[in-house]
mmCIF file of C-alpha atoms and ligand atoms in Angstrom:
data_model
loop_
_atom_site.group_PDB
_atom_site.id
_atom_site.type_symbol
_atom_site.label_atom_id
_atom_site.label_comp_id
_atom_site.label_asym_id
_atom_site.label_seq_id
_atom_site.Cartn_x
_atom_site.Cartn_y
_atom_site.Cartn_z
ATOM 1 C CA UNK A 1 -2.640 3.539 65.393
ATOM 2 C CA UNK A 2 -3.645 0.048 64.690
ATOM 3 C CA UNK A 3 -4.967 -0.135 61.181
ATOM 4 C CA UNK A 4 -8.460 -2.183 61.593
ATOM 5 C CA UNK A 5 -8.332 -2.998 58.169
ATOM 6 C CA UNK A 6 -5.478 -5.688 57.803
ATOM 7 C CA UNK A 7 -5.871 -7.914 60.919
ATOM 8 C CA UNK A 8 -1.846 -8.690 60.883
ATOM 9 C CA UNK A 9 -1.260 -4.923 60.715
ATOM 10 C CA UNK A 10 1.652 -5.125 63.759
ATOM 11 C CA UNK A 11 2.105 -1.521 63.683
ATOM 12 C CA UNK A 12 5.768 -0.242 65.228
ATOM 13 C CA UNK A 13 5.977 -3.562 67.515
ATOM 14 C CA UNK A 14 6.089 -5.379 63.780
ATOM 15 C CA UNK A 15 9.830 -3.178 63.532
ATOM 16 C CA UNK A 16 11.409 -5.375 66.063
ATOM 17 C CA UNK A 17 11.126 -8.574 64.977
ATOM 18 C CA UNK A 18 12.349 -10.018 61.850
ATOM 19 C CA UNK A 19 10.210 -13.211 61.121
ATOM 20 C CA UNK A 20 12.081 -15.749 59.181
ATOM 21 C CA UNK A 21 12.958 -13.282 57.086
ATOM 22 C CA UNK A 22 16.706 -13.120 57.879
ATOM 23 C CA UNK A 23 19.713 -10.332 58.117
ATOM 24 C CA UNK A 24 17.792 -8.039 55.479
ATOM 25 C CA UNK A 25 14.810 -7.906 57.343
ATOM 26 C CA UNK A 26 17.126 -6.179 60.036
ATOM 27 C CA UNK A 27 18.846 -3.981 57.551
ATOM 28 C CA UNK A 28 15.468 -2.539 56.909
ATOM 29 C CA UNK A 29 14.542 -1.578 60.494
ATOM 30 C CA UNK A 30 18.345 -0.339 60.032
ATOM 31 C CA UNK A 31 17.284 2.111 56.867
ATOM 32 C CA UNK A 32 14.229 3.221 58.525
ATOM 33 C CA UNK A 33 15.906 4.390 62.098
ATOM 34 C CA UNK A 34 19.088 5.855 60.224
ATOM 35 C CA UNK A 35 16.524 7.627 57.629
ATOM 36 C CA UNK A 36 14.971 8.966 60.916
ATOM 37 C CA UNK A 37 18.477 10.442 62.959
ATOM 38 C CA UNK A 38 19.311 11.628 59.190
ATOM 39 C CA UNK A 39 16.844 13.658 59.013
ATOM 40 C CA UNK A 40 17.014 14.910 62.600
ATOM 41 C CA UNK A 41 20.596 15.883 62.190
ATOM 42 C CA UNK A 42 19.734 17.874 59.035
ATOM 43 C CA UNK A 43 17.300 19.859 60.812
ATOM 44 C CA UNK A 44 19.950 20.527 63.331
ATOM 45 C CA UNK A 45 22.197 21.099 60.866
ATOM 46 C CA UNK A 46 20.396 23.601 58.212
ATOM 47 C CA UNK A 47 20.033 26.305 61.152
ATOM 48 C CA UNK A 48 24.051 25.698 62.355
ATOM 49 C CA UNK A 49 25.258 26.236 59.128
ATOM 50 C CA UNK A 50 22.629 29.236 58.461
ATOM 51 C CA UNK A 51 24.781 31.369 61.490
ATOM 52 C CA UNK A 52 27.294 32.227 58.761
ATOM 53 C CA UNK A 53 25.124 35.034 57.197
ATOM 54 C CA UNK A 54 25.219 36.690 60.382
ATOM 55 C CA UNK A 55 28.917 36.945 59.375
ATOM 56 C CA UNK A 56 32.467 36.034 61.653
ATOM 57 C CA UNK A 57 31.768 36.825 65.107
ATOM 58 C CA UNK A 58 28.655 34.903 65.138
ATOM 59 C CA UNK A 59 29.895 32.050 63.189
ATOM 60 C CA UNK A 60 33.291 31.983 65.913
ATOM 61 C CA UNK A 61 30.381 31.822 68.458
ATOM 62 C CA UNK A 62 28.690 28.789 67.006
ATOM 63 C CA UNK A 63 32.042 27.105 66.110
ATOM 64 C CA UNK A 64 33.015 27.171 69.710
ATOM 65 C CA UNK A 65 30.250 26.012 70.959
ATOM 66 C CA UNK A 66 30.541 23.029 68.453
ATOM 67 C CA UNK A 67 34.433 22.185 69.339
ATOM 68 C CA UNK A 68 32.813 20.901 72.561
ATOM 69 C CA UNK A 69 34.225 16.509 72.091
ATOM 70 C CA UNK A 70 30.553 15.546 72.123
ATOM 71 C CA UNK A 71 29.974 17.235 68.873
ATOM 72 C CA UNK A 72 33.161 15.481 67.979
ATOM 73 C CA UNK A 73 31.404 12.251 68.916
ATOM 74 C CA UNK A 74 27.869 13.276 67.193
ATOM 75 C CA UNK A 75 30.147 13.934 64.373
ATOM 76 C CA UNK A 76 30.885 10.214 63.812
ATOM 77 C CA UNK A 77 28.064 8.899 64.522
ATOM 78 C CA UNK A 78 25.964 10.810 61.774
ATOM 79 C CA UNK A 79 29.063 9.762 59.772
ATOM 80 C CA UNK A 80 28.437 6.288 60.862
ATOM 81 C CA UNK A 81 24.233 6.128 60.115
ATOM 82 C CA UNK A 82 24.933 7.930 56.716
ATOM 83 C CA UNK A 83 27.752 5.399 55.789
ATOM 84 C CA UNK A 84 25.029 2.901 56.397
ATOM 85 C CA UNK A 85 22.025 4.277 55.391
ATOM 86 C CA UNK A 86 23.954 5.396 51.520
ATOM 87 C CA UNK A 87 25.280 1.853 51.157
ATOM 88 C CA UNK A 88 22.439 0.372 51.770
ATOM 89 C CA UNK A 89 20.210 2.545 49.880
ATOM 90 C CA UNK A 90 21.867 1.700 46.501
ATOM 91 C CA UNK A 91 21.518 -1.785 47.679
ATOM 92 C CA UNK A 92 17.913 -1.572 47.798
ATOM 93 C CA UNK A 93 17.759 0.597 44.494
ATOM 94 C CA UNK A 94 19.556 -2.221 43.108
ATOM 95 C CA UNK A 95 17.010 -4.865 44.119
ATOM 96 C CA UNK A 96 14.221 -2.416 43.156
ATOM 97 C CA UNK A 97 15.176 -2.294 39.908
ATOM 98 C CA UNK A 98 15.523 -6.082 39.905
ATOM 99 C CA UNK A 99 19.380 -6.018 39.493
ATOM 100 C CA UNK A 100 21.535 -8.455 41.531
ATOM 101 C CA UNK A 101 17.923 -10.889 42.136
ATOM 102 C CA UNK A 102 18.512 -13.684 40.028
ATOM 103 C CA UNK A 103 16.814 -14.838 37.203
ATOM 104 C CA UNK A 104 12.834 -15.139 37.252
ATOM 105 C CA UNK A 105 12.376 -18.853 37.774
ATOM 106 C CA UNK A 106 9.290 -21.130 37.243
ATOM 107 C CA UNK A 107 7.905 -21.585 41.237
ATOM 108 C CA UNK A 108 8.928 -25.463 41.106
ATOM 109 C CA UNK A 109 8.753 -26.821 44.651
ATOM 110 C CA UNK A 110 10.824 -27.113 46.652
ATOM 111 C CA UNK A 111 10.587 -23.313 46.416
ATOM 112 C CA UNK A 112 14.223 -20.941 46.199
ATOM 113 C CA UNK A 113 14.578 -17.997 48.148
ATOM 114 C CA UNK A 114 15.385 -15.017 45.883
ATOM 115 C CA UNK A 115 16.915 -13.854 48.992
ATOM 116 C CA UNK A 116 19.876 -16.688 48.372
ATOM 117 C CA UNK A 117 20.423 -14.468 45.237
ATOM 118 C CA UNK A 118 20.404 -11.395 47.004
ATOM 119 C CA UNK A 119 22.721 -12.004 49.915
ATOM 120 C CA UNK A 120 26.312 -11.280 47.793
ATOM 121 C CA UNK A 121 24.786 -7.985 47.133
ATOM 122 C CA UNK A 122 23.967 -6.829 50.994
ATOM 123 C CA UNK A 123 27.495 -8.718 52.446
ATOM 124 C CA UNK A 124 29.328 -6.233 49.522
ATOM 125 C CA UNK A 125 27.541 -3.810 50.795
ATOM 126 C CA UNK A 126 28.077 -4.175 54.710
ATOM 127 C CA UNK A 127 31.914 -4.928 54.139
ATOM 128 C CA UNK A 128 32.276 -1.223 52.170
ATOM 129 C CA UNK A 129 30.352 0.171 55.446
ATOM 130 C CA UNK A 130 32.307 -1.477 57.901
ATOM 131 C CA UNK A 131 35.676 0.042 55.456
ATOM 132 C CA UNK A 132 34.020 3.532 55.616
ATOM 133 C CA UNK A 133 33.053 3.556 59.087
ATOM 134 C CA UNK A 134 36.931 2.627 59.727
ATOM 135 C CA UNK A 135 38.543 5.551 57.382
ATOM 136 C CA UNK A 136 36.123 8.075 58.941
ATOM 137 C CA UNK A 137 36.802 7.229 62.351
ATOM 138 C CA UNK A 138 40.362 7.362 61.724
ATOM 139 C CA UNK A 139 39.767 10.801 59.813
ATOM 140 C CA UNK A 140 37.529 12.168 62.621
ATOM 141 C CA UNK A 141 39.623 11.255 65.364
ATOM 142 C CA UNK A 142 43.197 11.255 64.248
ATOM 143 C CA UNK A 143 42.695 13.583 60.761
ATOM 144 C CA UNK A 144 44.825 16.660 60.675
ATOM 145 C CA UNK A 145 41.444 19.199 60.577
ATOM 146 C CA UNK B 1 0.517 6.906 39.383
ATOM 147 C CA UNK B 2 0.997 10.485 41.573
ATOM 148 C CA UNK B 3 2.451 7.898 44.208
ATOM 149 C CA UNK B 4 4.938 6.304 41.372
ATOM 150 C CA UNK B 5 5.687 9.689 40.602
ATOM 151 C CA UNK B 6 6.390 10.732 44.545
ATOM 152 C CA UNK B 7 8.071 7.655 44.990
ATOM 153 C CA UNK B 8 10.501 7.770 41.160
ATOM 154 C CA UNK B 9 11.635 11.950 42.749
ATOM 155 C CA UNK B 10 12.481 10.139 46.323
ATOM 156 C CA UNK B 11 14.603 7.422 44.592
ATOM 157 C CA UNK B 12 16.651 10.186 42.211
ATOM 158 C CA UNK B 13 16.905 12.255 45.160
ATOM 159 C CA UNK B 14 18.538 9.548 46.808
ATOM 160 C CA UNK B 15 21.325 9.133 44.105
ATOM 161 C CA UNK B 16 21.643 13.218 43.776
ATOM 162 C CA UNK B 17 22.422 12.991 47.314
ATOM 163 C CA UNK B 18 24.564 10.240 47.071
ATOM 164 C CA UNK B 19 26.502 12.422 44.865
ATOM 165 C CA UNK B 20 26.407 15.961 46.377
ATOM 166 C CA UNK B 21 27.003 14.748 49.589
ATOM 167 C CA UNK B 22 29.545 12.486 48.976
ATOM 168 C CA UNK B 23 31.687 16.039 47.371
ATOM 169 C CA UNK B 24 30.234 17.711 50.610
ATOM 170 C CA UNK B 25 32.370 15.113 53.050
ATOM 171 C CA UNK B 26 35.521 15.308 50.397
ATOM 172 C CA UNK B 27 35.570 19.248 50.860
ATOM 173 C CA UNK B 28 34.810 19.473 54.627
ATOM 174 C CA UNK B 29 36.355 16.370 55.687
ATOM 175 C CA UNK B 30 39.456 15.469 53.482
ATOM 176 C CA UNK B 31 40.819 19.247 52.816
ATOM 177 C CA UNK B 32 44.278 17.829 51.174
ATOM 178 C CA UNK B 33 41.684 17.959 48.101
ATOM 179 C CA UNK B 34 42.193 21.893 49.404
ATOM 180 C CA UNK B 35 40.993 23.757 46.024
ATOM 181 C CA UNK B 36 37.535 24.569 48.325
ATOM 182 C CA UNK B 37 39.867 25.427 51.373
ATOM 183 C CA UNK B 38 42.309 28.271 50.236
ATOM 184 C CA UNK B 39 43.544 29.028 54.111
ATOM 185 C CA UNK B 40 45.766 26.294 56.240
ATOM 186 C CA UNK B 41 43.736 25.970 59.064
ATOM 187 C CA UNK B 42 40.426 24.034 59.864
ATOM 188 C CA UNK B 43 37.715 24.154 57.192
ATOM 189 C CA UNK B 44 35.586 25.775 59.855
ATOM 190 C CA UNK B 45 37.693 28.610 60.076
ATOM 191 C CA UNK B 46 35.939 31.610 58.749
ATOM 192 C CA UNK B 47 38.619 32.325 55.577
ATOM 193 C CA UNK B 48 37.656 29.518 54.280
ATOM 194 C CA UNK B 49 34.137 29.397 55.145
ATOM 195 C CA UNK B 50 33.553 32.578 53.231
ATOM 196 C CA UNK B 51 35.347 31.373 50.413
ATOM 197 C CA UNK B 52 33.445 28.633 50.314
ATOM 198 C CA UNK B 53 30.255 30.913 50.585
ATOM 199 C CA UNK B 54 31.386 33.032 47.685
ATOM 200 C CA UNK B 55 32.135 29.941 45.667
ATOM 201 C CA UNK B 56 28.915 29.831 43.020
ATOM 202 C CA UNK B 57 29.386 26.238 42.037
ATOM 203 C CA UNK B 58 29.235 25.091 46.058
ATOM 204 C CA UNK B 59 26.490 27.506 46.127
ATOM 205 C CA UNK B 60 24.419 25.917 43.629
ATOM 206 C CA UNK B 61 25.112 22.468 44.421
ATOM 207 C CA UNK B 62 24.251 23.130 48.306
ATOM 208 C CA UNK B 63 20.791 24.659 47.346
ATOM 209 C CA UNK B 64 20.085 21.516 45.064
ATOM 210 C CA UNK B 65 21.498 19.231 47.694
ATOM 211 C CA UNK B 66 19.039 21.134 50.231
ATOM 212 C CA UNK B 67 16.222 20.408 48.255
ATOM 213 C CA UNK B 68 16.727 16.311 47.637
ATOM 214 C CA UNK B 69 17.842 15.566 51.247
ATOM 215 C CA UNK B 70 15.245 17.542 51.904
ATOM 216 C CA UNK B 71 12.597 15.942 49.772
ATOM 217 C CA UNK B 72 13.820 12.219 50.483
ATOM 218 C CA UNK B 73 13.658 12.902 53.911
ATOM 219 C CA UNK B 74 10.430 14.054 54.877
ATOM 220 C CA UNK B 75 9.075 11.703 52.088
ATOM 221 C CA UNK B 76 10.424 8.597 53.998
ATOM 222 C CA UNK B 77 8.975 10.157 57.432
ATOM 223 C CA UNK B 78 5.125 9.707 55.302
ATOM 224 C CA UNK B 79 6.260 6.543 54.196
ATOM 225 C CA UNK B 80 6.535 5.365 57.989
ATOM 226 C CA UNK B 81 3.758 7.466 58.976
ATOM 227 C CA UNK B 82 1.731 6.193 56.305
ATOM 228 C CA UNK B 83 2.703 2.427 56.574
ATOM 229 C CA UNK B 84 1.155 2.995 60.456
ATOM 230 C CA UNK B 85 -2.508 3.089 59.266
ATOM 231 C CA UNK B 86 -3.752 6.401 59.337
ATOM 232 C CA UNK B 87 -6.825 7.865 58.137
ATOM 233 C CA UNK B 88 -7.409 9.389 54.457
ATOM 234 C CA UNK B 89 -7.747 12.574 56.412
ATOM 235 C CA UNK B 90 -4.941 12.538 58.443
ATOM 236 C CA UNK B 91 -2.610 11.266 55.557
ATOM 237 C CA UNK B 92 -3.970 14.305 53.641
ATOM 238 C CA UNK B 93 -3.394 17.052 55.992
ATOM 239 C CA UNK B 94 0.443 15.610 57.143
ATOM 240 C CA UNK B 95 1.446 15.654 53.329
ATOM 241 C CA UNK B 96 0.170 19.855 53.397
ATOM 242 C CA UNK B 97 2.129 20.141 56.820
ATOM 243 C CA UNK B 98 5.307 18.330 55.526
ATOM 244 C CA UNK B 99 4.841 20.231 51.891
ATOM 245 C CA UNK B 100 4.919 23.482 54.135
ATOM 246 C CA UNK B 101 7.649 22.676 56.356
ATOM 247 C CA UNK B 102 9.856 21.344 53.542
ATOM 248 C CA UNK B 103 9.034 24.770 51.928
ATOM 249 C CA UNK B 104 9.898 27.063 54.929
ATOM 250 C CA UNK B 105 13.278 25.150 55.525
ATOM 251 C CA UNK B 106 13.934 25.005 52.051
ATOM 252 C CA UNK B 107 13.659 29.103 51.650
ATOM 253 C CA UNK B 108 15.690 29.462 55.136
ATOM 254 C CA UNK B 109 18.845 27.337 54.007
ATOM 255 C CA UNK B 110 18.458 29.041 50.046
ATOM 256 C CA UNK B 111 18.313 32.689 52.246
ATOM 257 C CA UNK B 112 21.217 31.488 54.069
ATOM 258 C CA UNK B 113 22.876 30.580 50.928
ATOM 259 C CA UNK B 114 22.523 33.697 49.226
ATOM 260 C CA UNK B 115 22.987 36.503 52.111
ATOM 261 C CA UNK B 116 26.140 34.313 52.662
ATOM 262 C CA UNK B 117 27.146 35.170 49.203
ATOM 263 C CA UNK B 118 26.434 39.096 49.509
ATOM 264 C CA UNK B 119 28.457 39.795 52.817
ATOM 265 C CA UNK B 120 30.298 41.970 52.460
ATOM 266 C CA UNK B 121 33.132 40.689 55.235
ATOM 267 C CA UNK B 122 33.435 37.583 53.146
ATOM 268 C CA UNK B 123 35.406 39.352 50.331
HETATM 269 C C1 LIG C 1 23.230 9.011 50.811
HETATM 270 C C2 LIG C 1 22.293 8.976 49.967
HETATM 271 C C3 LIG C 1 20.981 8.267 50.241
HETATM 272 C C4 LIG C 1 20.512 7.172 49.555
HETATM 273 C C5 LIG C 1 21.200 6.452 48.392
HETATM 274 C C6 LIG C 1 19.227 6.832 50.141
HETATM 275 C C7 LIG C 1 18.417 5.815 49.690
HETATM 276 C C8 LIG C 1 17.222 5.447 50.265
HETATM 277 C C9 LIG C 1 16.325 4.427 49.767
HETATM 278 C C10 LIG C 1 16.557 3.570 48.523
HETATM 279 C C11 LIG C 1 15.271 4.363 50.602
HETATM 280 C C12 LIG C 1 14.029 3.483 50.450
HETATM 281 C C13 LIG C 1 14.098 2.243 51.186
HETATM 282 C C14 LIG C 1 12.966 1.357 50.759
HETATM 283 O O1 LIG C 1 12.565 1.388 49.594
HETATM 284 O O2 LIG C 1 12.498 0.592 51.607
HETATM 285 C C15 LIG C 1 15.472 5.344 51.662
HETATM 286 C C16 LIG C 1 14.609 5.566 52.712
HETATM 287 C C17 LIG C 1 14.694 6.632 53.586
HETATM 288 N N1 LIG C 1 15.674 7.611 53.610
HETATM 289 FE FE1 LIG C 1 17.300 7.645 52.400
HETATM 290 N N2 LIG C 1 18.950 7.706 51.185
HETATM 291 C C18 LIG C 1 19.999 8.604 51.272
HETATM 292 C C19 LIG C 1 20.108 9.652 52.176
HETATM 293 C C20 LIG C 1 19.149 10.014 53.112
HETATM 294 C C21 LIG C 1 19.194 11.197 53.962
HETATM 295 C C22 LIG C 1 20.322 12.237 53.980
HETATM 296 C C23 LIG C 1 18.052 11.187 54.732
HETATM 297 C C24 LIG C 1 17.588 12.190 55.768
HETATM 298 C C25 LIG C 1 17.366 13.422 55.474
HETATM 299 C C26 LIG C 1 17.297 9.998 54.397
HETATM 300 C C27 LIG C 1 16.090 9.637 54.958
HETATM 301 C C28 LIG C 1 15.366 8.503 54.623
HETATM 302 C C29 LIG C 1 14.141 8.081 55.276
HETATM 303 C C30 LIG C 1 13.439 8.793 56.457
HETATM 304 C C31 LIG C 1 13.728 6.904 54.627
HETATM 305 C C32 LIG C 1 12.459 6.097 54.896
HETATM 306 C C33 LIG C 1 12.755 4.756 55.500
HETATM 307 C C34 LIG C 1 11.578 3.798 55.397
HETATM 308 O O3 LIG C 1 10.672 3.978 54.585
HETATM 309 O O4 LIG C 1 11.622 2.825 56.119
HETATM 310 N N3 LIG C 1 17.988 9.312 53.397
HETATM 311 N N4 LIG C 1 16.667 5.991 51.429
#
């Protein structure tokens, strides 16, 4: 669907690369493909949880099919993109409400990067990811449930 | 300023999911907070799935929760859609479809909800 309008339109090839735009621009592709498997998984998961109207014996049925370790696995790794995806997302909410930017400066060359400004924000970010993705692998794995 | 609008909803129904998710993984995933998961075995077991079902407060929150995640997320799938080039037309007629589908899903998960809440078997 290349848009014949805007000559540097790079439709989905553009995802892959990041330019000189650094670590962030990466992030993004990040948000977008976690956004994506979110949303996949919560189609999945709207009907799974549904079966419990059809009251216990169905709901047994579905649980055992779900105790299956590759569920187990699936488990973590929605655990994993929404860790991600939620972190980041108030890091861009941040930015898009111009907190954690930097002051507005005059454009004096040779130019600043706002994205200097930024980068605190996003390594905060990616540590309390990393620290999640840790405690829920621990609780998925070893956890008493 | 109907796309600020679309776009100011997807933001807040980022941050209500932040928040109604984030209880959602306490109670299913960390059930030494047990006051959602009366019985002592897994939170999947049925006792405390129907207690859980009963529970208005979970109730509520789940149908709001359904809504926003459901809202952000088909609103970021036009966002990428959108941001691909498509036609006037086509952009028009994949906002009805996703309107629709959000609908339909939305009234399956608030049935679920509620017949959950009537069983009888739960009690
Ligand atoms: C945990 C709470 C969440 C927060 C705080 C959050 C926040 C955000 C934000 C701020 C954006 C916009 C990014 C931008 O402006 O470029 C976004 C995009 C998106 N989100 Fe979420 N989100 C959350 C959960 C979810 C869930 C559960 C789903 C799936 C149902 C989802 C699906 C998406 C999609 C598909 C996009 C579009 C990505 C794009 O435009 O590239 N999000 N999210």
């Amino acid at each position: 669907m290349a848009n014949k309008q805007f000559d540097n339109h790079l439709g989905i090839v553009g995802w892959l690369g990041g330019g000189r735009w650094g670590v962030e621009r990466y992030l993004y592709i990040l948000h977008r493909l976690t956004g994506l498997g979110l949303l996949l998984f919560l189609l999945m998961h709207i009907f799974a949880s549904s079966v419990r109207m059809y009251g216990p014996e169905s709901w047994g049925v579905a649980m055992a099919i779900l105790k299956n370790p590759v569920f187990k696995l699936g488990e973590f790794c929605v655990f994993v993109i929404f860790a991600f995806h939620a972190l980041n997302g108030i890091r861009l909410i941040f930015i898009e409400l111009g907190l954690a930017v930097g002051r507005a400066e005059e454009p004096v060359y040779p130019y600043k990067s706002s994205l200097n400004n930024q980068r605190p924000l996003m390594v905060v970010a990616m540590v309390l990811v990393a620290i999640l993705i840790v405690a829920g692998g621990y609780n998925t794995f070893f956890g008493s449930h | 300023m109907k796309e600020t609008a679309y776009w100011t909803w997807f933001i807040i129904a980022g941050i209500v999911i932040l928040v109604i998710a984030g209880l959602h993984m306490v109670v299913m995933h960390l059930p030494m907070f047990g006051v959602f998961n009366p019985e002592s075995g897994a939170v999947t077991d049925w006792g405390n799935v129907a207690f859980r079902s009963q529970n208005q407060f979970l109730a509520f929150t789940y149908i709001i929760l359904l809504g926003a995640v459901l809202y952000h997320g088909f609103y970021g799938l036009r966002t990428i859609v959108f941001e691909l080039g498509p036609k006037k037309s086509f952009q028009d007629g994949f906002t009805v479809i996703l309107w629709i589908v959000g609908l339909v899903l939305f009234g399956i998960g608030t049935y679920a909800a509620i017949a959950a809440k009537a069983l009888e078997t739960a009690l």
